[in-house]
XYZ file of C-alpha atoms in Angstrom:
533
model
C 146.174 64.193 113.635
C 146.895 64.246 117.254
C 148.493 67.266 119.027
C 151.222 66.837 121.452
C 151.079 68.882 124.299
C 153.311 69.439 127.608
C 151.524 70.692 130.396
C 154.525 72.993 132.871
C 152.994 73.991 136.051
C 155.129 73.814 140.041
C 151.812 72.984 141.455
C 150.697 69.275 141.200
C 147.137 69.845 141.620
C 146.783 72.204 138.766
C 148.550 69.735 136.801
C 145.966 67.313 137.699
C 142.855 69.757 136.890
C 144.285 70.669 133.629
C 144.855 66.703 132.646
C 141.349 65.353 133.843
C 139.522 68.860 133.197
C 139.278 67.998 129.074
C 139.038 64.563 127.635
C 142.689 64.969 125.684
C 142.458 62.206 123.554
C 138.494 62.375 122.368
C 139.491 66.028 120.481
C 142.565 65.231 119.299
C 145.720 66.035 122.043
C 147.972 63.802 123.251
C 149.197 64.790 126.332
C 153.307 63.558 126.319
C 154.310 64.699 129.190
C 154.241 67.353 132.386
C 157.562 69.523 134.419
C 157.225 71.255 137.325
C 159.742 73.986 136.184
C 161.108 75.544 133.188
C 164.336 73.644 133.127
C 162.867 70.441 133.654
C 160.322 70.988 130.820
C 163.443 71.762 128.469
C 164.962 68.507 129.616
C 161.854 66.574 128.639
C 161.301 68.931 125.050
C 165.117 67.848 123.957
C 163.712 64.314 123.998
C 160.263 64.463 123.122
C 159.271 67.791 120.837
C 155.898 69.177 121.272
C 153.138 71.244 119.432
C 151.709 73.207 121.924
C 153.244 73.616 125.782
C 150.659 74.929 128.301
C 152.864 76.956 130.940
C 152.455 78.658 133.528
C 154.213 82.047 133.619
C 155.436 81.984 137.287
C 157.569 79.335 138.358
C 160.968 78.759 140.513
C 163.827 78.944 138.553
C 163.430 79.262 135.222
C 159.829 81.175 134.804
C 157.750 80.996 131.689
C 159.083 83.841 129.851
C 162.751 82.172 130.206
C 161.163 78.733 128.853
C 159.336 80.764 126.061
C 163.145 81.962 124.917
C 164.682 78.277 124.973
C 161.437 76.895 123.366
C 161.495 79.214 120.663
C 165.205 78.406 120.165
C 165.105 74.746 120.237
C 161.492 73.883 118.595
C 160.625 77.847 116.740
C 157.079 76.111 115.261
C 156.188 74.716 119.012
C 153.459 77.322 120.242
C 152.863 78.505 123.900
C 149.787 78.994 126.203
C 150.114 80.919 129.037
C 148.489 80.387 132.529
C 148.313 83.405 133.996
C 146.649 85.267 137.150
C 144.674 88.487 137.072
C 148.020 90.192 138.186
C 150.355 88.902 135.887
C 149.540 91.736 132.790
C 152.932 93.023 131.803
C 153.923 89.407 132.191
C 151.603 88.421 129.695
C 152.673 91.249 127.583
C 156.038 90.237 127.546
C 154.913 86.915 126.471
C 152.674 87.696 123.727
C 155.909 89.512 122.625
C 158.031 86.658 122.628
C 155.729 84.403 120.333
C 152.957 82.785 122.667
C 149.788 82.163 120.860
C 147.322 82.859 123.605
C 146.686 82.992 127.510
C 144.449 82.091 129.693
C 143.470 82.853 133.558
C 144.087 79.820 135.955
C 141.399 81.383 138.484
C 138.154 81.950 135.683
C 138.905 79.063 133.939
C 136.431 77.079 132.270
C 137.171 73.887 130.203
C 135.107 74.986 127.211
C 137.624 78.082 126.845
C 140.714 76.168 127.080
C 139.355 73.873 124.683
C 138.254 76.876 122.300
C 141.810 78.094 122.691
C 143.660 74.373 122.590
C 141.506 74.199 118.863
C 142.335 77.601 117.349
C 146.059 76.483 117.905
C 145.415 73.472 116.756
C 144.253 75.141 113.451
C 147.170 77.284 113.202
C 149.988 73.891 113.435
C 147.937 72.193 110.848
C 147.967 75.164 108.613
C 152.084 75.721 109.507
C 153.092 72.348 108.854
C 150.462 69.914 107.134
C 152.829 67.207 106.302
C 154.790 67.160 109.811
C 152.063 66.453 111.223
C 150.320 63.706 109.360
C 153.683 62.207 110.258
C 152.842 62.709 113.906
C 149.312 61.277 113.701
C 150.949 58.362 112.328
C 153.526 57.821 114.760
C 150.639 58.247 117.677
C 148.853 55.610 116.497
C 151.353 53.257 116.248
C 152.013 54.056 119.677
C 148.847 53.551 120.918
C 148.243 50.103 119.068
C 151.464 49.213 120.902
C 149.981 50.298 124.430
C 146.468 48.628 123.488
C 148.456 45.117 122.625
C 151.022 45.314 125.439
C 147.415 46.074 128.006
C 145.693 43.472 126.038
C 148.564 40.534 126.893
C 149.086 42.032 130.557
C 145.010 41.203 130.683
C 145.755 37.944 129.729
C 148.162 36.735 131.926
C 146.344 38.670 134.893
C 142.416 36.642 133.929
C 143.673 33.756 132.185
C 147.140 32.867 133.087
C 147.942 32.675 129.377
C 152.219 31.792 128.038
C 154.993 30.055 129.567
C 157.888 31.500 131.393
C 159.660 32.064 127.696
C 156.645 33.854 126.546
C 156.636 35.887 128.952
C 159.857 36.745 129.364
C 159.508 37.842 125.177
C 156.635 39.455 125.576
C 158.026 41.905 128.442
C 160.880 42.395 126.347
C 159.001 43.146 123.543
C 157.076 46.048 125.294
C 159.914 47.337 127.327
C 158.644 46.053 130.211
C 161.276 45.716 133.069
C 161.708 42.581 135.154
C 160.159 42.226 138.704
C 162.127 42.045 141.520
C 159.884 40.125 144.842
C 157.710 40.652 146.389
C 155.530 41.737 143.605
C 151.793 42.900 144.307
C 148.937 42.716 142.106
C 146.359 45.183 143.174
C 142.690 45.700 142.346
C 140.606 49.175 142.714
C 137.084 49.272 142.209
C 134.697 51.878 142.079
C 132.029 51.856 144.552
C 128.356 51.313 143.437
C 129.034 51.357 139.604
C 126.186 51.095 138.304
C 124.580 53.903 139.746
C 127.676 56.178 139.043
C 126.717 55.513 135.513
C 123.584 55.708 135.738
C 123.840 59.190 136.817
C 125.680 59.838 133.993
C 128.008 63.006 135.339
C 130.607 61.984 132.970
C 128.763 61.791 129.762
C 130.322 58.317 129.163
C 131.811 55.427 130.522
C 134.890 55.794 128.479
C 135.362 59.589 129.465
C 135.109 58.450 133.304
C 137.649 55.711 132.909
C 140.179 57.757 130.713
C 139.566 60.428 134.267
C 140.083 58.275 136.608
C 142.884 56.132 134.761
C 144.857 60.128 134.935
C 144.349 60.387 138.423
C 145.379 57.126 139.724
C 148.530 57.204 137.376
C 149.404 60.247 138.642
C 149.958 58.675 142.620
C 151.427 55.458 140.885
C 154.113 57.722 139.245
C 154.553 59.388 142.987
C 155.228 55.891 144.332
C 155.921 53.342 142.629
C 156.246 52.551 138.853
C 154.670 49.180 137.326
C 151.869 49.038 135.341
C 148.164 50.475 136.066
C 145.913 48.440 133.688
C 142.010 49.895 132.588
C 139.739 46.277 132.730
C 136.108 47.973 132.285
C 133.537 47.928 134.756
C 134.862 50.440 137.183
C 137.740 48.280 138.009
C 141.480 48.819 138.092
C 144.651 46.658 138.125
C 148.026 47.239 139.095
C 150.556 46.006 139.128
C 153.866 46.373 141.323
C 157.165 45.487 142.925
C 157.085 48.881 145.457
C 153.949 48.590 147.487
C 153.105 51.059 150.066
C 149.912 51.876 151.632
C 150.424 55.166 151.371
C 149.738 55.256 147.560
C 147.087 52.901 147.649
C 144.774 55.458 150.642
C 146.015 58.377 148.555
C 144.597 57.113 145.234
C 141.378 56.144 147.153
C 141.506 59.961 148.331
C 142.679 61.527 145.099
C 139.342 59.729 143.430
C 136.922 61.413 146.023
C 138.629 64.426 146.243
C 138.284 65.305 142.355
C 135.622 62.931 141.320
C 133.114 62.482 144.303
C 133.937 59.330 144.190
C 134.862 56.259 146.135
C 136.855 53.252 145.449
C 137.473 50.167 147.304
C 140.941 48.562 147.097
C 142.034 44.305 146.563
C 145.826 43.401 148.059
C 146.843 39.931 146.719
C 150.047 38.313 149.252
C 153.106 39.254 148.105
C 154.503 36.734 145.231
C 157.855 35.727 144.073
C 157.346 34.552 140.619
C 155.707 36.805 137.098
C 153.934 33.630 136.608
C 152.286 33.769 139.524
C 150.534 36.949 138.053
C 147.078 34.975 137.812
C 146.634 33.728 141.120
C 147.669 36.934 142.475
C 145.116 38.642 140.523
C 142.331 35.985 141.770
C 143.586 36.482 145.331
C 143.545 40.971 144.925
C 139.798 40.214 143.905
C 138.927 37.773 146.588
C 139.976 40.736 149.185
C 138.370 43.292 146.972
C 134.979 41.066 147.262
C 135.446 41.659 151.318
C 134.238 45.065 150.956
C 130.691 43.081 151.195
C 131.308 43.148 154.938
C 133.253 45.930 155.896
C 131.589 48.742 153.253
C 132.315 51.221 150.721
C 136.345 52.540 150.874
C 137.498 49.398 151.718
C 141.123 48.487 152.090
C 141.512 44.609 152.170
C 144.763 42.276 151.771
C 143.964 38.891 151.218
C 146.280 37.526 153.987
C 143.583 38.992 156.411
C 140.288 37.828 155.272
C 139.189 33.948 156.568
C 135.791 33.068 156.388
C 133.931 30.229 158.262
C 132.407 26.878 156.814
C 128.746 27.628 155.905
C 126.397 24.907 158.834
C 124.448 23.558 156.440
C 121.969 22.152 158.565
C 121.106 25.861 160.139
C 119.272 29.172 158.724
C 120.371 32.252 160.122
C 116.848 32.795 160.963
C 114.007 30.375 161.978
C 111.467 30.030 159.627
C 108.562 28.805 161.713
C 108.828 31.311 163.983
C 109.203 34.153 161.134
C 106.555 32.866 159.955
C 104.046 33.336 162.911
C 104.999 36.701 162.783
C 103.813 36.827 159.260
C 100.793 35.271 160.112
C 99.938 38.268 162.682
C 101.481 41.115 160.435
C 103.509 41.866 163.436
C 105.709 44.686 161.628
C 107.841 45.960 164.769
C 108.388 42.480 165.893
C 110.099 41.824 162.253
C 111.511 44.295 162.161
C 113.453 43.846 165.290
C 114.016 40.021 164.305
C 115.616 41.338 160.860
C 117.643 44.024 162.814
C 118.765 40.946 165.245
C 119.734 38.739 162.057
C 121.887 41.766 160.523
C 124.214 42.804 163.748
C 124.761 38.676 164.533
C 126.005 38.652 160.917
C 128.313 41.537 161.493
C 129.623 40.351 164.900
C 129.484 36.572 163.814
C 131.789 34.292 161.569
C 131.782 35.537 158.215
C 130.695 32.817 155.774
C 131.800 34.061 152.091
C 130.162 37.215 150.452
C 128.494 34.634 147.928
C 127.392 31.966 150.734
C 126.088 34.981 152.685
C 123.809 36.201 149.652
C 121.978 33.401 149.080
C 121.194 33.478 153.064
C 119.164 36.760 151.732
C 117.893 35.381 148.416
C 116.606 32.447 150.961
C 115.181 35.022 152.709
C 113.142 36.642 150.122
C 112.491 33.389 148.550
C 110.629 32.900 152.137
C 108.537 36.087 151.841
C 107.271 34.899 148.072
C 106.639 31.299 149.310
C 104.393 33.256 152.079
C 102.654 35.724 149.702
C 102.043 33.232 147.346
C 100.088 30.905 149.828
C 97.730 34.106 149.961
C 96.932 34.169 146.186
C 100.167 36.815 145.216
C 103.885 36.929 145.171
C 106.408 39.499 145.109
C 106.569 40.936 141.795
C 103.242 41.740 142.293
C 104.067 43.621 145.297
C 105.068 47.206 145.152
C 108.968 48.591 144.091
C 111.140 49.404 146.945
C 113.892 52.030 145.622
C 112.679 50.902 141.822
C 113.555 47.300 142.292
C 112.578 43.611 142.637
C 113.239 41.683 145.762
C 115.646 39.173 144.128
C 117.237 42.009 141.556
C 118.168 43.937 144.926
C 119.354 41.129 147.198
C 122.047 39.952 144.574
C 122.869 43.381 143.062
C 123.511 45.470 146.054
C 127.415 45.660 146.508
C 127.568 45.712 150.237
C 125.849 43.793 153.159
C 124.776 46.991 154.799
C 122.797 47.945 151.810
C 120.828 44.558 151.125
C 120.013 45.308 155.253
C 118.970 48.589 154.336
C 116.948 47.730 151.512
C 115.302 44.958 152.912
C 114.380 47.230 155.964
C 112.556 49.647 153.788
C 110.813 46.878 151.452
C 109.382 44.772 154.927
C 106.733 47.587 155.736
C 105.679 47.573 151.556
C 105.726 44.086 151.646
C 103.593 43.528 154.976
C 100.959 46.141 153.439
C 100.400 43.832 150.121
C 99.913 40.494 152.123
C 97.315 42.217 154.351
C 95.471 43.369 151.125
C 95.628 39.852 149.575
C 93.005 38.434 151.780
C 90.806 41.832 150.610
C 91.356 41.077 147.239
C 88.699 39.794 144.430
C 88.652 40.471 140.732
C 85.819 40.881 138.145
C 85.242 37.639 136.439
C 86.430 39.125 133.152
C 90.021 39.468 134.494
C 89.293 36.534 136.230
C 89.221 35.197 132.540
C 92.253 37.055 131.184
C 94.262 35.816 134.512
C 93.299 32.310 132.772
C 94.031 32.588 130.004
C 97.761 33.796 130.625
C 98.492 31.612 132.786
C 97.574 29.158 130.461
C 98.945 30.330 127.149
C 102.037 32.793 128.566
C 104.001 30.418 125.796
C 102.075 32.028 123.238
C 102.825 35.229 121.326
C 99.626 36.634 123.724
C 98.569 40.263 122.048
C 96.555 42.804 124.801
C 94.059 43.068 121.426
C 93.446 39.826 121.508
C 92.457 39.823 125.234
C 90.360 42.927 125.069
C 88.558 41.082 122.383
C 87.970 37.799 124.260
C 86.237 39.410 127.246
C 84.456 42.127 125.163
C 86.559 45.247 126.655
C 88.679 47.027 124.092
C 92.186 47.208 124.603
C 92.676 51.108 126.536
C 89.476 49.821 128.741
C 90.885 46.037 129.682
C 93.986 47.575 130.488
C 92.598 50.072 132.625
C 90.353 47.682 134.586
C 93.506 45.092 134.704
C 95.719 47.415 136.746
C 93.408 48.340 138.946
C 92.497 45.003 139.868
C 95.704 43.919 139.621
C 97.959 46.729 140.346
C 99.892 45.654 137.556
C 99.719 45.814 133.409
C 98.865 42.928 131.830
C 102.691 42.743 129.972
C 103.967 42.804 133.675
C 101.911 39.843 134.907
C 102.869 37.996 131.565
C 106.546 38.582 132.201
C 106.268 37.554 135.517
C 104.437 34.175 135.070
C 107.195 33.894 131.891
C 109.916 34.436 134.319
C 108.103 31.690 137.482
C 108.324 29.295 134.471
C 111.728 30.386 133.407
C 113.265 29.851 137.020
C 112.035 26.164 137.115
C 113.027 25.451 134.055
C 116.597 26.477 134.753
C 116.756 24.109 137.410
C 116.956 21.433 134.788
C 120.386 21.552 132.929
C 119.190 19.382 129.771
C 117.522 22.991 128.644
C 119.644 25.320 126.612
C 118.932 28.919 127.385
C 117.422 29.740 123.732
C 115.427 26.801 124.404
C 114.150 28.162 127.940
C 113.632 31.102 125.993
C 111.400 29.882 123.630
C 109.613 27.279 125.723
C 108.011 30.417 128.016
C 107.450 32.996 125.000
C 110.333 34.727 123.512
C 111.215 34.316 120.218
C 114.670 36.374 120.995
C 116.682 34.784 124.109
C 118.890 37.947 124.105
C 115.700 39.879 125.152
C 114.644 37.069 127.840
C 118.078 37.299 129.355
C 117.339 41.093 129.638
C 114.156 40.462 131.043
C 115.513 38.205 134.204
C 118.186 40.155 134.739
C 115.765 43.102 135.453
C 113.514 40.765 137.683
C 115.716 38.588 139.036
C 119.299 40.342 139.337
C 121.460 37.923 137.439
C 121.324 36.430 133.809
C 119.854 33.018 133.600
C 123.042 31.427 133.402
C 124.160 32.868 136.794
C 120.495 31.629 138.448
C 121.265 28.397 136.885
C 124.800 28.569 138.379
C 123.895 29.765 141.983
C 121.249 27.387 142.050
C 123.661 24.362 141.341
C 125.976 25.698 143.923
C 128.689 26.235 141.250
């Protein structure tokens, strides 16, 4: 059963904290609503009754205590929380007087009180009226099935340009959507580096950091503009809008790293005339959003700005005979200062499309592993930079400045593992195992089963492997799995569960995993890249 709550409170950014400090939903509260005074809550509580209102006591015009009288008129089983300071006692007094459950100090706190106190009440409505509010829960969840289907069809039209003029013209008046008057926007915010954000994991899930930042950016939406502000996974965020101003767009971007520590880039498609038009505006909001490649984190792009140049096919941005003479005599500062030269002409140079510009970099690395190999190695042999491959980094790094940056870091790591491939020589007995994998990496190839064939056991073999090596035997068997996967992929008669079991893996879902890790894309994006589609 969901409780309905109305949070009162004349300061905005309170009213922010105390919707985004508690994830509503996940235990049980629906939030309906928020007033800035006494009299407007009583305006919104006529239309929309409430379990539990959170106020605070102090406000301009009518105060807390005055709202507490009204309330307790209008809605006697609605219950009261009271946000007080430390100097608001006989206030407090008063209130407890005039029916309010509980209270609570703004200044102290903590969102595992408020929660303790938002359940006890919680407790007490169920035990007051059982059957009212089964009839709530029931009415919530119709409402939310509605909102789900109404985001759902808005997703549709937005990706897929799904339903003729009619059906959209039904659908909106289905959901109570109002028409559009031009220019319409469609807008697209993305949060910067993704991944790692969840991979740091501050927000104990991806679903409680979407519901917080969902909050915050409808909260400037409903300052500016009205429309609708759509979740579509992944970090990202579409809206959509006939009142555009920049001002709401900068203040969203500074509302997120204000009270998340966040940043977010922002997409503007053109302006558009027509609903139907709702796809190609959405394609155009994420070709600006893809800008951000260039220009960094906290981007703000339109589309009508960006133009990028035809790639010269019959150039490289860099030479490759003369980079590599200065592989040939390991001449670090003189790479160095080439790769630093390569970067800033990029930056002050036509800009060729963030994808076109990529695969410049994949060509790149592709040119370092055509090198190392020549000495006996290649790159997945060679040490992690920042806990990642070459390739992974190149095409998963969001902005141009970081694949510079990485590769900067990686050159010195990679320049120390070609100069100790000409050092290198194994024991015959890896020698052997070396073989035999590269041989048999089809095969379901056990470590036991190695050990045995060269008289080692297992702990002993895999010892003596890494050292020679400097990687496990299951590494150097993925990676001479994946070298075979790559080619194979080149050839578009091969299904993917095919590829997958042609170079040792019984479960493609796993294989996909496994060159996604190494390489940075799934096998049907190499596959795609590769055939320039």
């Amino acid at each position: 059963m969901m409780i309905k709550v109305l949070i009162v409170d004349d300061e905005i950014l309170v009213r922010i904290g105390l919707k985004t400090i508690i994830p509503w939903e996940d235990n049980g509260f629906e939030l309906i609503g928020e007033a800035a005074n006494g009299e407007e809550a009583l305006r919104l509580l006529k239309d929309n009754p409430c379990d539990i209102v959170l106020t605070d006591i102090r406000m301009p015009g009518c105060d807390g205590l005055q709202l507490m009288e009204e309330i307790r008129k209008l809605s006697p089983r609605t219950k009261c929380l009271i946000l007080s300071n430390h100097n608001d006692f006989e206030y407090v007094q008063r209130a407890l007087r005039l029916g309010a459950a509980d209270y609570i100090l703004k200044l102290t706190m903590e969102p595992s009180e408020l929660m303790d106190k938002l359940n006890s009440m919680k407790e007490m409505i169920r035990q007051e009226a059982e059957q009212s509010l089964e009839t709530s829960r029931l009415q919530v969840k119709v409402s939310k099935y509605s909102r789900e289907a109404k985001e759902k069809r808005l997703r549709e039209l937005l990706i897929k340009r799904q339903g003729t003029r009619a059906e959209v013209e039904e659908m909106m008046q289905e959901f109570g959507l109002r028409a559009y008057e031009p220019p319409i926007y469609v807008i697209s915010l993305r949060l910067d580096r993704y991944p790692k954000v969840l991979e740091e994991n501050n927000f104990r899930s991806e679903h409680l950091l979407h519901y917080t930042v969902a909050n915050i950016l409808s909260e400037v939406f409903k300052k500016y503009s009205d429309g609708e502000l759509l979740d579509m996974g992944d970090g990202l965020f579409t809206i959509l809008t006939d009142r555009y101003q920049e001002a709401m767009v900068r203040e969203m971007q500074d509302a997120v790293s204000t009270f998340l520590k966040l940043s977010a880039s922002v997409g503007v498609s053109s302006p558009f005339e027509d609903i139907l038009d709702l796809h190609q505006a959405y394609d155009q909001a994420e070709k600006a959003l893809a800008y951000r490649f260039y220009v960094g984190t906290e981007a703000l792009v339109y589309f009508d700005r960006i133009h990028y140049a035809e790639p010269d096919a019959s150039s490289a941005p860099w030479l490759q005979e003369q980079w590599e003479k200065l592989l040939d005599i390991r001449d670090e500062a003189a790479l160095l200062d080439y790769l630093d030269r390569w970067y800033r002409s990029v930056l002050d140079g036509p800009k060729l499309s963030p994808d076109v510009e990529r695969e410049n970099w994949v060509h790149w690395i592709h040119l370092m592993d055509g090198f190392a190999r020549r000495l006996g190695g290649d790159l997945y042999s060679a040490p992690l930079h920042e806990e990642m491959y070459p390739y992974s980094a190149v095409r998963s790094l969001e902005t141009l400045e970081d694949i510079y940056l990485w590769c900067r870091g990686w050159l010195p790591m990679y320049l120390n593992y070609i100069r100790s491939l000409s050092h290198q020589h194994v024991r015959p007995e890896i020698q052997v195992v070396l073989d035999v994998i590269s041989k048999q990496y089809n095969q379901p190839l056990k470590v036991s089963e190695l050990a045995k064939l060269v008289g080692f056991t297992e702990n002993y073999l895999s010892i003596l492997f890494k050292k020679e090596t400097g990687q496990t035997i299951m590494d150097h068997l993925t990676r001479i799995r994946m070298d075979r996967a790559r080619e194979l992929l080149k050839d578009q008669t091969y299904k993917i569960y095919e590829i997958s079991e042609m170079v040792g893996y019984g479960d493609s879902n796993y294989f996909s995993k496994q060159f996604k890790r190494m390489e940075g894309v799934y096998p049907l994006e190499f596959r795609r890249l590769y055939l320039g589609k």
